[in-house]
Amino acid sequence: MSEVVLPAHQNHMGHTFGGVVMSWMAKAALTSASRKARLSTGDLRIVAVLRVNFATGSDVSDHLIFRPRINAVFDDGATAEVEVTVTKRNIATGNEVDINTGYFYVHPISKNHKRPFPATEATQGSAWRRRHLEARRQLLTCTGGSIQWHSDLHEEAPLLTILSTLRLIHHDNESVRWRRPTYSSKDSANACSVEWTPGIYWGRPHTFLIRAKAIISQKGGGPTVEEFINALRKRRPEWDHICSAVTILEESSSTETKEGTESDVQWDVVEHIARTPQKARVLHCLCACSSIEELVPLCLLRAWRLDTTSGTAIYASRSVRHDKTSRKAMVEVLPSGWFVRSVVGGGVAVSYVVEHDIQKLRNITRVMSDENIVSTMTSGVVKWMKRLSSLEYSTTLEHRNKRQEGSS
């Protein structure tokens, strides 16, 4: 397929509009897929585009050559990956120069054509691109499930995980009905406000959201926002009653963190080992198996950002699949996290939010009602808040040491 760049296709810089080139690439992808599926282009649609790289531009009177190729077929013949390579040809010399390459995913529109594409073995590159596409889709739609970790996700995955958590924390639509869970008298005595609501209010009927708020303040003015974030990161076995160990597998480098910009988001990928009692009915997170293990491994992406100007911080996490994990993760954690801000007089105001898949929890607990499931999960959050309140922070220790020196 070829197209000639006309004056109507150029932008104010005299080059071809990128959107025009992409529309031609989409046309080539649909044409190639229609021949493979033996359907008209009107029976197919492009459901996703991945990695359209513009190496150079084109100008008026250039001849653009589009070469589509089907690399792989997924979903039992329902989706085809079409690679489209674009070159520009010099009419006088006949030389061609590469402009760009893009990957288009084509799917039938009608349910009458469920699997129109004949089987094509996926190459290693196409299989990786498919996993990358699914990971980006989960990140952009703020949905759960573990994503395959890759170096290409170093910038967007931490930032989008934080945005997913902020979306849940600041979800204050008046139509949402927040409910108070039931506790034992021991848990209710804690100065922590916990509430929950079904996920149907934001389009996910199979989940529920838990939101907890607390003021953590100690004599001496501690903790500071930075101290609290460090406690979440480095001292989890001290405040998480089922955490056995946390091992860092990979972390952001200094070149990836630029203070004062959106890229000052820091992140790491950790292997978290949860210690689950034999008699426990509900795991701390969403376990993929029905049996209860003493030690349950999970792999987490943790991302955080401190804003010293406003005195706030955000700390978010979600499940990923990393090649360095020692054991296959048995648990998947939906996007969750903490929003922390300093308060006048010392201490921090903490908001924690987590989304759970109620259907998976039903499969694990089996005999427990939804109300008991919610109550069990919220009581675990209350324990976290109580333990975080009782931790010793640097500010508190300095205040205590000064008082001891003054009394002596």
CSV table of C-alpha atoms in Angstrom, one decimal:
chain,number,residue,atom,x,y,z
A,1,MET,CA,0.0,0.0,0.0
A,2,SER,CA,1.3,3.5,-0.8
A,3,GLU,CA,0.1,7.1,-0.3
A,4,VAL,CA,1.4,10.4,-1.7
A,5,VAL,CA,1.8,13.3,0.8
A,6,LEU,CA,-0.2,16.3,-0.5
A,7,PRO,CA,-0.3,19.9,0.8
A,8,ALA,CA,-3.5,19.2,2.8
A,9,HIS,CA,-1.5,16.6,4.8
A,10,GLN,CA,1.2,18.9,6.1
A,11,ASN,CA,1.3,20.8,9.4
A,12,HIS,CA,2.5,24.3,10.1
A,13,MET,CA,6.1,23.0,10.1
A,14,GLY,CA,5.8,21.7,6.6
A,15,HIS,CA,5.9,18.0,7.6
A,16,THR,CA,3.2,15.4,7.4
A,17,PHE,CA,0.7,15.2,10.3
A,18,GLY,CA,1.5,12.2,12.5
A,19,GLY,CA,-2.2,11.5,12.8
A,20,VAL,CA,-2.5,11.3,9.0
A,21,VAL,CA,0.3,8.7,8.9
A,22,MET,CA,-1.2,6.7,11.7
A,23,SER,CA,-4.6,6.6,10.0
A,24,TRP,CA,-2.9,5.3,6.9
A,25,MET,CA,-1.1,2.7,9.0
A,26,ALA,CA,-4.4,1.6,10.5
A,27,LYS,CA,-5.9,1.3,7.0
A,28,ALA,CA,-3.0,-0.9,6.0
A,29,ALA,CA,-3.3,-3.0,9.2
A,30,LEU,CA,-7.1,-3.6,8.6
A,31,THR,CA,-6.5,-4.5,5.0
A,32,SER,CA,-3.9,-7.1,5.8
A,33,ALA,CA,-6.0,-8.5,8.6
A,34,SER,CA,-9.1,-8.7,6.4
A,35,ARG,CA,-7.3,-10.7,3.8
A,36,LYS,CA,-6.0,-13.1,6.5
A,37,ALA,CA,-9.5,-13.5,8.0
A,38,ARG,CA,-11.3,-13.4,4.7
A,39,LEU,CA,-13.6,-10.7,6.0
A,40,SER,CA,-14.2,-7.1,4.8
A,41,THR,CA,-12.4,-4.3,6.6
A,42,GLY,CA,-15.9,-3.2,7.9
A,43,ASP,CA,-16.1,-6.4,9.9
A,44,LEU,CA,-12.9,-5.7,11.8
A,45,ARG,CA,-11.8,-3.0,14.2
A,46,ILE,CA,-8.5,-2.0,15.8
A,47,VAL,CA,-8.8,-2.5,19.6
A,48,ALA,CA,-5.3,-1.4,20.6
A,49,VAL,CA,-2.1,0.3,19.3
A,50,LEU,CA,1.3,-0.3,20.8
A,51,ARG,CA,4.6,1.5,20.3
A,52,VAL,CA,4.3,3.7,17.2
A,53,ASN,CA,7.8,5.0,16.9
A,54,PHE,CA,8.5,7.9,14.5
A,55,ALA,CA,12.2,7.7,13.5
A,56,THR,CA,11.9,10.6,11.1
A,57,GLY,CA,9.3,12.7,9.3
A,58,SER,CA,8.0,13.1,5.7
A,59,ASP,CA,7.2,16.1,3.5
A,60,VAL,CA,4.9,17.1,0.7
A,61,SER,CA,5.4,15.0,-2.5
A,62,ASP,CA,7.0,12.1,-0.6
A,63,HIS,CA,5.7,8.6,-1.5
A,64,LEU,CA,5.0,6.6,1.7
A,65,ILE,CA,5.1,2.8,1.4
A,66,PHE,CA,3.2,0.8,4.1
A,67,ARG,CA,4.2,-2.9,4.6
A,68,PRO,CA,1.8,-4.7,7.0
A,69,ARG,CA,2.6,-8.1,8.4
A,70,ILE,CA,0.7,-10.4,10.8
A,71,ASN,CA,3.2,-11.4,13.5
A,72,ALA,CA,0.9,-13.5,15.8
A,73,VAL,CA,-2.6,-14.5,16.6
A,74,PHE,CA,-3.9,-14.5,20.2
A,75,ASP,CA,-7.1,-15.4,22.0
A,76,ASP,CA,-7.7,-18.6,20.0
A,77,GLY,CA,-7.8,-16.8,16.7
A,78,ALA,CA,-9.8,-13.8,17.9
A,79,THR,CA,-7.1,-11.1,17.9
A,80,ALA,CA,-4.2,-10.6,15.4
A,81,GLU,CA,-1.1,-8.5,15.9
A,82,VAL,CA,-0.3,-6.6,12.7
A,83,GLU,CA,3.1,-4.9,12.4
A,84,VAL,CA,3.1,-2.0,10.0
A,85,THR,CA,6.4,-0.6,8.7
A,86,VAL,CA,6.4,2.7,6.9
A,87,THR,CA,9.1,4.0,4.5
A,88,LYS,CA,9.3,7.1,2.3
A,89,ARG,CA,10.6,6.7,-1.3
A,90,ASN,CA,12.5,9.3,-3.2
A,91,ILE,CA,10.9,9.5,-6.7
A,92,ALA,CA,14.2,10.5,-8.4
A,93,THR,CA,16.6,8.0,-6.8
A,94,GLY,CA,14.2,5.3,-5.7
A,95,ASN,CA,15.9,5.2,-2.3
A,96,GLU,CA,13.7,4.3,0.7
A,97,VAL,CA,14.1,5.6,4.3
A,98,ASP,CA,12.4,4.1,7.3
A,99,ILE,CA,9.9,6.5,9.0
A,100,ASN,CA,8.2,4.5,11.7
A,101,THR,CA,6.9,1.1,12.9
A,102,GLY,CA,3.7,0.4,14.8
A,103,TYR,CA,1.8,-2.6,16.2
A,104,PHE,CA,-1.9,-2.8,15.8
A,105,TYR,CA,-4.3,-5.3,17.4
A,106,VAL,CA,-7.3,-6.2,15.2
A,107,HIS,CA,-10.4,-7.9,16.5
A,108,PRO,CA,-13.8,-8.8,14.7
A,109,ILE,CA,-16.7,-6.5,15.4
A,110,SER,CA,-19.5,-9.1,15.1
A,111,LYS,CA,-19.9,-12.0,17.5
A,112,ASN,CA,-20.7,-14.1,14.4
A,113,HIS,CA,-16.9,-14.0,13.6
A,114,LYS,CA,-15.5,-15.1,17.0
A,115,ARG,CA,-12.2,-16.6,15.7
A,116,PRO,CA,-11.6,-15.5,12.2
A,117,PHE,CA,-7.8,-15.6,12.1
A,118,PRO,CA,-6.0,-18.9,11.4
A,119,ALA,CA,-3.5,-20.0,14.0
A,120,THR,CA,-0.1,-18.3,13.8
A,121,GLU,CA,2.7,-19.1,16.3
A,122,ALA,CA,3.6,-16.1,18.4
A,123,THR,CA,7.3,-15.1,18.3
A,124,GLN,CA,9.1,-14.1,21.5
A,125,GLY,CA,8.8,-10.4,20.6
A,126,SER,CA,5.1,-10.5,19.9
A,127,ALA,CA,4.4,-12.5,23.1
A,128,TRP,CA,6.3,-9.9,25.1
A,129,ARG,CA,4.4,-7.0,23.4
A,130,ARG,CA,1.1,-8.7,24.3
A,131,ARG,CA,2.1,-8.9,28.0
A,132,HIS,CA,3.2,-5.3,27.9
A,133,LEU,CA,0.0,-4.2,26.3
A,134,GLU,CA,-2.1,-6.0,29.0
A,135,ALA,CA,0.1,-4.4,31.7
A,136,ARG,CA,-0.4,-0.9,30.3
A,137,ARG,CA,-4.2,-1.5,29.9
A,138,GLN,CA,-4.4,-2.5,33.6
A,139,LEU,CA,-2.4,0.5,34.7
A,140,LEU,CA,-4.4,3.0,32.6
A,141,THR,CA,-7.7,1.6,33.6
A,142,CYS,CA,-6.8,1.4,37.3
A,143,THR,CA,-7.7,-2.3,37.5
A,144,GLY,CA,-6.1,-5.0,39.5
A,145,GLY,CA,-4.3,-8.3,38.8
A,146,SER,CA,-0.5,-8.7,38.6
A,147,ILE,CA,1.4,-7.2,35.7
A,148,GLN,CA,4.6,-8.5,34.1
A,149,TRP,CA,7.4,-6.2,35.2
A,150,HIS,CA,9.8,-4.8,32.5
A,151,SER,CA,12.3,-2.0,32.2
A,152,ASP,CA,9.9,-0.2,29.8
A,153,LEU,CA,7.5,0.3,32.8
A,154,HIS,CA,10.0,2.0,35.1
A,155,GLU,CA,8.5,5.4,34.5
A,156,GLU,CA,4.8,4.9,33.8
A,157,ALA,CA,4.0,2.0,36.1
A,158,PRO,CA,5.0,3.7,39.4
A,159,LEU,CA,3.2,7.0,38.4
A,160,LEU,CA,0.0,5.2,37.3
A,161,THR,CA,0.0,3.1,40.4
A,162,ILE,CA,0.1,6.3,42.5
A,163,LEU,CA,-2.7,7.9,40.4
A,164,SER,CA,-4.9,4.7,40.8
A,165,THR,CA,-4.5,5.0,44.6
A,166,LEU,CA,-5.2,8.7,44.6
A,167,ARG,CA,-8.3,8.1,42.6
A,168,LEU,CA,-9.6,5.7,45.3
A,169,ILE,CA,-8.6,7.9,48.2
A,170,HIS,CA,-10.3,11.0,46.8
A,171,HIS,CA,-13.4,9.2,45.5
A,172,ASP,CA,-16.0,11.4,47.4
A,173,ASN,CA,-18.9,11.2,45.0
A,174,GLU,CA,-22.1,12.0,46.8
A,175,SER,CA,-23.8,8.9,45.3
A,176,VAL,CA,-21.4,6.6,47.1
A,177,ARG,CA,-22.8,5.1,50.3
A,178,TRP,CA,-20.0,4.6,52.8
A,179,ARG,CA,-20.8,2.0,55.5
A,180,ARG,CA,-19.4,1.3,59.0
A,181,PRO,CA,-18.3,-2.3,59.4
A,182,THR,CA,-18.9,-4.2,62.6
A,183,TYR,CA,-16.1,-4.8,65.1
A,184,SER,CA,-15.4,-6.5,68.3
A,185,SER,CA,-15.3,-4.1,71.3
A,186,LYS,CA,-11.5,-4.4,71.4
A,187,ASP,CA,-11.2,-3.1,67.8
A,188,SER,CA,-13.8,-0.4,68.2
A,189,ALA,CA,-11.9,1.2,71.0
A,190,ASN,CA,-9.1,2.2,68.6
A,191,ALA,CA,-9.2,5.8,67.5
A,192,CYS,CA,-9.4,4.9,63.8
A,193,SER,CA,-12.2,5.6,61.4
A,194,VAL,CA,-12.9,2.8,59.0
A,195,GLU,CA,-15.6,2.5,56.3
A,196,TRP,CA,-16.3,0.5,53.2
A,197,THR,CA,-18.4,0.6,50.1
A,198,PRO,CA,-19.2,-1.7,47.2
A,199,GLY,CA,-17.2,-1.2,44.0
A,200,ILE,CA,-20.3,-1.0,41.9
A,201,TYR,CA,-20.3,2.8,42.5
A,202,TRP,CA,-17.3,3.2,40.2
A,203,GLY,CA,-18.1,0.4,37.7
A,204,ARG,CA,-16.5,-2.6,39.3
A,205,PRO,CA,-19.3,-4.7,40.8
A,206,HIS,CA,-17.1,-7.6,42.0
A,207,THR,CA,-14.9,-5.5,44.4
A,208,PHE,CA,-15.3,-3.5,47.6
A,209,LEU,CA,-13.3,-0.6,48.9
A,210,ILE,CA,-12.0,-0.1,52.4
A,211,ARG,CA,-10.9,3.3,53.6
A,212,ALA,CA,-9.4,4.1,56.9
A,213,LYS,CA,-8.3,7.4,58.5
A,214,ALA,CA,-6.3,8.1,61.7
A,215,ILE,CA,-4.2,10.8,63.4
A,216,ILE,CA,-0.9,9.4,64.5
A,217,SER,CA,0.8,11.7,67.0
A,218,GLN,CA,3.2,11.1,69.8
A,219,LYS,CA,4.9,13.2,72.5
A,220,GLY,CA,7.6,15.2,71.0
A,221,GLY,CA,5.8,16.0,67.8
A,222,GLY,CA,6.5,12.8,65.8
A,223,PRO,CA,6.3,11.3,63.5
A,224,THR,CA,7.1,13.4,60.5
A,225,VAL,CA,5.7,12.6,57.0
A,226,GLU,CA,9.1,11.3,55.9
A,227,GLU,CA,9.5,9.1,59.1
A,228,PHE,CA,6.1,7.6,58.5
A,229,ILE,CA,6.8,6.8,54.9
A,230,ASN,CA,10.1,5.2,55.9
A,231,ALA,CA,8.2,3.1,58.5
A,232,LEU,CA,5.8,1.9,55.8
A,233,ARG,CA,8.7,0.9,53.6
A,234,LYS,CA,11.4,-0.4,55.9
A,235,ARG,CA,9.6,-1.6,59.0
A,236,ARG,CA,6.7,-3.5,57.7
A,237,PRO,CA,7.2,-6.7,59.9
A,238,GLU,CA,6.9,-4.4,62.9
A,239,TRP,CA,3.4,-3.1,62.1
A,240,ASP,CA,2.0,-5.8,59.8
A,241,HIS,CA,1.1,-8.7,62.0
A,242,ILE,CA,1.3,-11.2,59.2
A,243,CYS,CA,4.4,-10.0,57.4
A,244,SER,CA,7.3,-12.3,57.8
A,245,ALA,CA,10.0,-10.7,55.6
A,246,VAL,CA,10.4,-8.1,52.8
A,247,THR,CA,13.2,-8.5,50.2
A,248,ILE,CA,14.0,-5.8,47.6
A,249,LEU,CA,14.4,-7.2,44.1
A,250,GLU,CA,14.8,-4.0,42.2
A,251,GLU,CA,14.6,-0.3,42.9
A,252,SER,CA,14.8,3.1,41.1
A,253,SER,CA,18.1,4.6,40.4
A,254,SER,CA,19.2,8.2,41.1
A,255,THR,CA,19.1,9.0,37.4
A,256,GLU,CA,15.4,8.0,37.3
A,257,THR,CA,14.5,10.3,40.2
A,258,LYS,CA,14.5,14.1,39.5
A,259,GLU,CA,13.5,16.3,42.4
A,260,GLY,CA,10.8,18.8,41.7
A,261,THR,CA,9.3,17.0,38.7
A,262,GLU,CA,6.8,14.1,38.2
A,263,SER,CA,9.8,11.8,37.8
A,264,ASP,CA,10.7,12.3,41.5
A,265,VAL,CA,8.5,9.3,42.1
A,266,GLN,CA,10.6,6.6,43.7
A,267,TRP,CA,9.8,2.9,43.5
A,268,ASP,CA,11.0,-0.6,44.3
A,269,VAL,CA,9.9,-4.1,43.6
A,270,VAL,CA,9.8,-6.4,46.6
A,271,GLU,CA,9.1,-10.0,47.5
A,272,HIS,CA,6.8,-10.0,50.5
A,273,ILE,CA,6.3,-13.1,52.6
A,274,ALA,CA,3.1,-13.2,54.5
A,275,ARG,CA,2.8,-15.4,57.6
A,276,THR,CA,-0.7,-16.9,57.6
A,277,PRO,CA,-1.9,-18.9,60.7
A,278,GLN,CA,-3.3,-22.4,60.0
A,279,LYS,CA,-6.7,-21.4,61.4
A,280,ALA,CA,-7.0,-18.2,59.4
A,281,ARG,CA,-10.0,-18.1,57.1
A,282,VAL,CA,-9.1,-14.9,55.2
A,283,LEU,CA,-5.7,-14.2,53.9
A,284,HIS,CA,-4.3,-10.7,54.2
A,285,CYS,CA,-4.5,-10.3,50.4
A,286,LEU,CA,-6.2,-12.0,47.5
A,287,CYS,CA,-4.8,-15.6,47.4
A,288,ALA,CA,-5.2,-17.5,44.2
A,289,CYS,CA,-5.5,-20.9,45.9
A,290,SER,CA,-8.1,-22.3,48.2
A,291,SER,CA,-5.8,-24.0,50.6
A,292,ILE,CA,-4.1,-22.0,53.4
A,293,GLU,CA,-0.3,-21.9,53.5
A,294,GLU,CA,1.9,-21.0,56.5
A,295,LEU,CA,4.0,-18.7,54.3
A,296,VAL,CA,2.4,-16.9,51.3
A,297,PRO,CA,4.7,-15.2,48.9
A,298,LEU,CA,3.7,-12.1,46.9
A,299,CYS,CA,5.5,-9.7,44.6
A,300,LEU,CA,4.8,-5.9,45.0
A,301,LEU,CA,5.6,-2.8,43.1
A,302,ARG,CA,5.8,0.0,45.7
A,303,ALA,CA,5.9,3.6,44.6
A,304,TRP,CA,6.0,6.8,46.7
A,305,ARG,CA,6.4,10.5,46.4
A,306,LEU,CA,7.1,13.2,49.0
A,307,ASP,CA,6.1,16.8,48.6
A,308,THR,CA,8.0,18.8,51.1
A,309,THR,CA,6.3,22.0,50.1
A,310,SER,CA,2.8,20.9,51.0
A,311,GLY,CA,3.9,18.5,53.7
A,312,THR,CA,2.2,15.5,52.0
A,313,ALA,CA,3.2,12.1,50.7
A,314,ILE,CA,1.6,9.2,48.8
A,315,TYR,CA,2.7,5.6,49.0
A,316,ALA,CA,1.1,3.0,46.7
A,317,SER,CA,1.5,-0.6,45.8
A,318,ARG,CA,0.1,-3.3,43.5
A,319,SER,CA,1.0,-6.8,42.4
A,320,VAL,CA,3.6,-7.5,39.7
A,321,ARG,CA,5.4,-10.5,38.3
A,322,HIS,CA,9.2,-10.2,38.5
A,323,ASP,CA,11.8,-12.6,37.2
A,324,LYS,CA,13.9,-12.5,40.4
A,325,THR,CA,11.2,-13.8,42.7
A,326,SER,CA,12.3,-17.0,44.6
A,327,ARG,CA,8.8,-18.5,44.6
A,328,LYS,CA,5.8,-18.0,42.4
A,329,ALA,CA,3.5,-15.5,43.9
A,330,MET,CA,0.3,-17.0,45.4
A,331,VAL,CA,-1.3,-13.6,46.1
A,332,GLU,CA,-2.5,-10.7,44.0
A,333,VAL,CA,-2.9,-7.3,45.5
A,334,LEU,CA,-5.1,-4.8,43.9
A,335,PRO,CA,-4.0,-1.1,43.8
A,336,SER,CA,-3.8,0.2,47.3
A,337,GLY,CA,-1.9,2.8,49.3
A,338,TRP,CA,-1.5,5.5,51.9
A,339,PHE,CA,-1.9,9.3,51.7
A,340,VAL,CA,0.0,11.1,54.5
A,341,ARG,CA,0.0,14.8,55.5
A,342,SER,CA,1.5,16.7,58.4
A,343,VAL,CA,-0.7,18.2,61.0
A,344,VAL,CA,-0.3,21.3,63.1
A,345,GLY,CA,1.3,20.5,66.5
A,346,GLY,CA,3.1,17.5,65.2
A,347,GLY,CA,2.2,14.0,63.9
A,348,VAL,CA,0.5,13.0,60.7
A,349,ALA,CA,-3.0,12.5,59.3
A,350,VAL,CA,-3.1,9.1,57.6
A,351,SER,CA,-5.6,7.8,55.0
A,352,TYR,CA,-5.4,4.2,53.8
A,353,VAL,CA,-7.3,2.7,51.0
A,354,VAL,CA,-7.5,-0.8,49.5
A,355,GLU,CA,-9.7,-2.5,46.9
A,356,HIS,CA,-10.5,-6.2,47.3
A,357,ASP,CA,-12.0,-8.7,44.8
A,358,ILE,CA,-15.0,-10.0,46.7
A,359,GLN,CA,-15.5,-13.0,44.4
A,360,LYS,CA,-12.0,-14.3,45.0
A,361,LEU,CA,-12.5,-13.8,48.8
A,362,ARG,CA,-15.7,-15.8,48.6
A,363,ASN,CA,-13.9,-18.6,46.9
A,364,ILE,CA,-11.3,-18.7,49.7
A,365,THR,CA,-13.6,-18.3,52.7
A,366,ARG,CA,-16.5,-20.4,51.2
A,367,VAL,CA,-18.7,-20.4,54.3
A,368,MET,CA,-18.3,-16.8,55.4
A,369,SER,CA,-20.9,-14.2,54.5
A,370,ASP,CA,-19.9,-11.0,52.7
A,371,GLU,CA,-20.5,-9.0,55.9
A,372,ASN,CA,-18.1,-11.2,57.8
A,373,ILE,CA,-15.5,-11.0,55.0
A,374,VAL,CA,-15.6,-7.2,55.1
A,375,SER,CA,-15.5,-7.2,58.9
A,376,THR,CA,-12.4,-9.4,58.9
A,377,MET,CA,-10.5,-7.4,56.4
A,378,THR,CA,-11.3,-4.1,58.1
A,379,SER,CA,-10.2,-5.4,61.5
A,380,GLY,CA,-6.8,-6.1,60.0
A,381,VAL,CA,-6.5,-2.5,58.9
A,382,VAL,CA,-7.4,-1.4,62.4
A,383,LYS,CA,-4.6,-3.5,63.8
A,384,TRP,CA,-2.2,-1.9,61.4
A,385,MET,CA,-3.1,1.6,62.5
A,386,LYS,CA,-2.7,0.7,66.2
A,387,ARG,CA,0.7,-0.8,65.6
A,388,LEU,CA,1.8,2.2,63.5
A,389,SER,CA,0.7,4.4,66.4
A,390,SER,CA,2.8,2.5,68.9
A,391,LEU,CA,6.1,2.5,66.8
A,392,GLU,CA,9.0,4.5,68.0
A,393,TYR,CA,10.0,7.3,65.6
A,394,SER,CA,13.2,9.4,65.5
A,395,THR,CA,11.4,12.6,66.5
A,396,THR,CA,9.8,10.8,69.5
A,397,LEU,CA,13.2,9.3,70.6
A,398,GLU,CA,15.0,12.6,70.3
A,399,HIS,CA,12.3,14.3,72.5
A,400,ARG,CA,12.6,11.4,75.1
A,401,ASN,CA,16.4,11.7,75.2
A,402,LYS,CA,16.2,15.5,75.7
A,403,ARG,CA,13.8,15.0,78.6
A,404,GLN,CA,16.0,12.4,80.2
A,405,GLU,CA,19.0,14.6,79.9
A,406,GLY,CA,17.1,17.5,81.4
A,407,SER,CA,15.9,15.4,84.4
A,408,SER,CA,19.5,14.2,85.1
